Coordinates of C-alpha atoms in Angstrom, one line a residue:
M27 CA -18.6 -79.9 6.9
A28 CA -21.8 -79.0 8.4
W29 CA -19.5 -78.4 11.7
K30 CA -17.3 -76.1 9.9
S31 CA -20.1 -74.4 8.4
S32 CA -21.3 -73.8 11.8
V33 CA -18.4 -72.4 12.9
I34 CA -17.8 -70.1 10.2
M35 CA -21.4 -68.7 10.6
Q36 CA -20.9 -68.0 14.2
M37 CA -18.0 -66.0 13.8
G38 CA -19.6 -64.2 11.0
R39 CA -22.2 -63.2 13.1
F40 CA -19.9 -62.2 16.1
L41 CA -17.7 -59.7 13.7
L42 CA -21.3 -58.1 12.7
L43 CA -22.2 -58.1 16.6
V44 CA -18.2 -56.4 16.9
I45 CA -18.8 -53.7 14.4
L46 CA -22.0 -53.2 15.0
F47 CA -21.3 -52.1 18.9
L48 CA -18.0 -50.6 18.1
P49 CA -18.1 -47.0 20.5
R50 CA -19.3 -44.4 18.2
E51 CA -16.3 -42.3 19.5
M52 CA -14.4 -44.7 17.0
T53 CA -16.0 -43.3 13.7
S54 CA -13.3 -41.3 12.0
S55 CA -13.8 -37.3 11.6
V56 CA -12.6 -35.8 8.0
L57 CA -11.5 -32.3 7.8
T58 CA -12.0 -29.9 4.8
V59 CA -11.3 -26.5 4.0
N60 CA -13.5 -25.0 1.2
G61 CA -14.9 -28.4 0.7
K62 CA -11.7 -30.0 -0.2
T63 CA -10.6 -33.4 1.5
E64 CA -6.9 -33.3 1.1
N65 CA -4.3 -30.2 1.0
Y66 CA -4.3 -28.3 -1.5
I67 CA -2.5 -25.3 -3.1
L68 CA -4.5 -21.9 -3.3
D69 CA -3.2 -19.3 -6.1
T70 CA -3.4 -16.0 -5.7
T71 CA -2.3 -12.5 -6.0
P72 CA -0.9 -9.9 -4.3
G73 CA -3.7 -7.7 -2.9
S74 CA -5.9 -10.0 -2.6
Q75 CA -8.0 -11.7 0.4
A76 CA -8.6 -15.5 1.0
S77 CA -11.4 -17.0 3.1
L78 CA -10.8 -20.3 4.4
I79 CA -13.3 -22.4 5.9
C80 CA -12.7 -25.7 7.9
A81 CA -15.3 -28.2 8.7
V82 CA -15.8 -31.5 10.3
Q83 CA -17.4 -34.5 8.3
N84 CA -18.5 -37.6 10.4
H85 CA -18.5 -35.9 13.8
T86 CA -20.4 -37.7 16.2
R87 CA -19.9 -34.7 18.8
E88 CA -19.1 -31.0 18.9
E89 CA -15.6 -30.9 17.4
E90 CA -12.9 -27.9 18.5
L91 CA -10.8 -26.6 15.9
L92 CA -7.3 -25.0 15.9
W93 CA -5.9 -22.9 13.0
Y94 CA -1.9 -22.5 12.7
R95 CA 0.1 -20.0 10.3
E96 CA 3.2 -21.8 9.7
E97 CA 3.9 -23.1 13.1
G98 CA 2.0 -20.5 15.0
R99 CA -1.5 -20.6 16.1
V100 CA -4.3 -18.3 15.0
D101 CA -6.3 -16.7 17.5
L102 CA -9.9 -17.5 16.8
K103 CA -13.0 -16.3 18.3
S104 CA -15.1 -18.1 20.6
G105 CA -18.0 -18.7 18.0
N106 CA -15.4 -19.7 15.5
K107 CA -14.1 -22.8 16.9
I108 CA -17.0 -25.7 17.6
N109 CA -17.5 -28.0 14.0
S110 CA -16.8 -25.4 11.3
S111 CA -14.0 -21.9 11.4
S112 CA -12.9 -19.7 8.9
V113 CA -9.9 -17.6 8.6
C114 CA -9.6 -14.6 6.5
V115 CA -6.1 -14.0 4.9
S116 CA -6.1 -10.2 3.8
S117 CA -3.5 -7.7 2.4
I118 CA -1.7 -10.6 0.5
S119 CA 1.8 -9.8 -0.4
E120 CA 4.7 -11.4 -2.2
N121 CA 6.2 -12.2 1.1
D122 CA 3.1 -14.7 2.0
N123 CA 4.2 -17.1 -0.8
G124 CA 4.6 -20.5 0.4
I125 CA 3.0 -19.7 3.9
S126 CA 0.7 -22.8 4.9
F127 CA -2.6 -22.9 7.0
T128 CA -3.4 -25.7 8.8
C129 CA -6.8 -26.9 10.4
R130 CA -6.1 -29.2 13.2
L131 CA -9.2 -31.0 15.3
G132 CA -8.5 -30.1 18.9
R133 CA -8.7 -33.5 20.5
D134 CA -6.6 -35.4 17.7
Q135 CA -4.0 -32.8 15.7
S136 CA -3.0 -35.7 13.4
V137 CA -6.2 -35.1 12.0
S138 CA -5.5 -32.2 10.0
I139 CA -5.9 -30.6 6.3
S140 CA -3.1 -27.9 5.1
V141 CA -3.5 -25.1 2.2
V142 CA -0.1 -23.7 0.8
L143 CA -0.6 -19.7 -0.9
N144 CA 0.9 -19.6 -4.1
V145 CA 1.3 -16.2 -4.7
T146 CA 2.4 -15.0 -8.4
F147 CA 3.7 -11.8 -9.2
P148 CA 6.2 -10.1 -11.7
P149 CA 9.8 -9.6 -11.1
L150 CA 11.0 -7.6 -8.1
L151 CA 14.7 -5.9 -8.4
S152 CA 16.5 -3.9 -6.0
G153 CA 20.5 -3.0 -5.9
N154 CA 23.2 -0.7 -5.1
D155 CA 22.8 1.0 -8.9
F156 CA 25.9 3.4 -8.3
Q157 CA 29.2 1.7 -7.6
T158 CA 33.1 3.5 -8.0
V159 CA 35.9 1.4 -8.2
E160 CA 39.8 1.8 -8.8
E161 CA 41.3 0.0 -11.6
G162 CA 42.5 -3.3 -11.1
S163 CA 40.2 -4.0 -8.2
N164 CA 37.5 -6.3 -7.8
V165 CA 33.9 -5.6 -8.0
K166 CA 30.4 -7.4 -7.4
L167 CA 27.3 -6.2 -8.9
V168 CA 24.4 -7.8 -6.8
C169 CA 21.1 -7.8 -8.2
S170 CA 18.5 -9.0 -5.7
V171 CA 15.4 -10.4 -7.2
K172 CA 11.8 -11.8 -6.2
A173 CA 9.5 -13.6 -8.4
N174 CA 7.2 -16.0 -8.9
P175 CA 7.2 -17.8 -11.4
Q176 CA 10.7 -17.5 -11.4
A177 CA 11.9 -15.6 -13.9
Q178 CA 15.0 -15.9 -16.3
M179 CA 18.0 -13.7 -15.8
M180 CA 20.5 -11.9 -18.0
W181 CA 22.8 -9.2 -17.4
Y182 CA 23.3 -6.6 -20.3
K183 CA 25.9 -3.6 -20.5
N184 CA 25.2 -0.6 -22.5
S185 CA 22.0 -2.1 -23.7
S186 CA 23.7 -5.0 -24.9
L187 CA 23.8 -8.9 -24.0
L188 CA 27.1 -8.8 -21.7
D189 CA 29.9 -10.5 -23.5
L190 CA 31.3 -12.8 -20.6
E191 CA 34.8 -13.3 -20.3
K192 CA 35.8 -16.5 -18.5
S193 CA 38.6 -15.0 -16.6
H194 CA 37.3 -11.9 -16.1
H195 CA 33.0 -12.2 -15.2
Q196 CA 31.6 -14.8 -12.9
I197 CA 28.2 -15.1 -12.4
Q198 CA 26.1 -16.8 -9.3
Q199 CA 22.4 -17.1 -8.9
T200 CA 20.7 -18.1 -5.8
S201 CA 17.0 -18.0 -5.4
E202 CA 17.0 -14.1 -4.4
S203 CA 19.8 -13.2 -6.1
F204 CA 22.2 -12.6 -9.5
Q205 CA 25.0 -11.3 -9.2
L206 CA 28.0 -10.3 -11.3
S207 CA 31.7 -10.5 -10.5
I208 CA 34.0 -8.4 -12.4
I209 CA 37.7 -9.6 -11.5
K210 CA 40.8 -7.2 -11.9
V211 CA 38.5 -4.0 -13.4
E212 CA 39.2 -2.2 -16.4
K213 CA 39.1 1.5 -18.0
S214 CA 36.7 -0.8 -20.5
D215 CA 34.4 -2.0 -17.7
N216 CA 32.9 1.3 -16.8
G217 CA 29.2 1.6 -18.7
T218 CA 25.9 0.8 -17.4
Y219 CA 25.0 -2.6 -16.1
S220 CA 21.5 -4.0 -16.7
C221 CA 20.1 -6.9 -14.2
I222 CA 17.3 -8.4 -16.8
A223 CA 14.5 -10.5 -15.1
K224 CA 12.0 -12.3 -17.3
S225 CA 9.1 -14.0 -16.5
S226 CA 5.7 -15.1 -18.1
L227 CA 3.9 -12.2 -16.5
K228 CA 6.3 -9.3 -17.2
T229 CA 10.3 -8.3 -17.8
E230 CA 11.5 -6.4 -15.6
S231 CA 15.2 -4.5 -15.3
L232 CA 17.6 -2.4 -13.3
D233 CA 20.5 -0.4 -14.1
F234 CA 23.9 -0.4 -12.2
H235 CA 26.3 2.4 -13.4
L236 CA 29.8 1.5 -12.8
I237 CA 32.5 4.0 -12.5
V238 CA 36.3 2.8 -13.1
K239 CA 38.7 5.6 -12.2
A240 CA 42.5 5.2 -12.6
L241 CA 44.6 4.5 -9.8
H242 CA 46.3 8.1 -9.7
E243 CA 43.1 9.6 -9.8
G244 CA 41.8 11.2 -6.0

């Protein structure tokens, strides 16, 4: 038993020496952005700006930092690269929603931290608001929509919720559009169709004016 105890003690001393004399370069550096140590989502709104400050924790030497917007490298001034680096995201717009900014350690880019912009804004609607078609033809009313949070979409006709007829109306919705197709248009389809987008921020509407002409009309 004494022999076993001696062997265990010697192994313990050896492991302690190995730990004590590990190269200092192996100390793991940690990156933070605005004091956070993990990837996070930054809530913001159009027209605002955000300052992102990346810093190296536990570093044993000067560390170069790199910034990326999505996959593209951000140009940094020479005094804004070592141990701490900041980028300012100005004039934030709806198009910046979902964009990521990533800070990486220059010598080991697997060490990184990312911030994703969550730009909240009320519904933005657009489309061809006047259409003239002949009886018997098919027509599509395409309401382009952008919103964050996502909006609940509806079609109205002449200020009332559209009564959908299975063989006459078709609705298609994607993340960027809300489309009403009318099959074999009739004179009774003439009128004003409203694309309604309702979100927790605001309700917006866009009118589409449909003029149905008889076949014999010029």
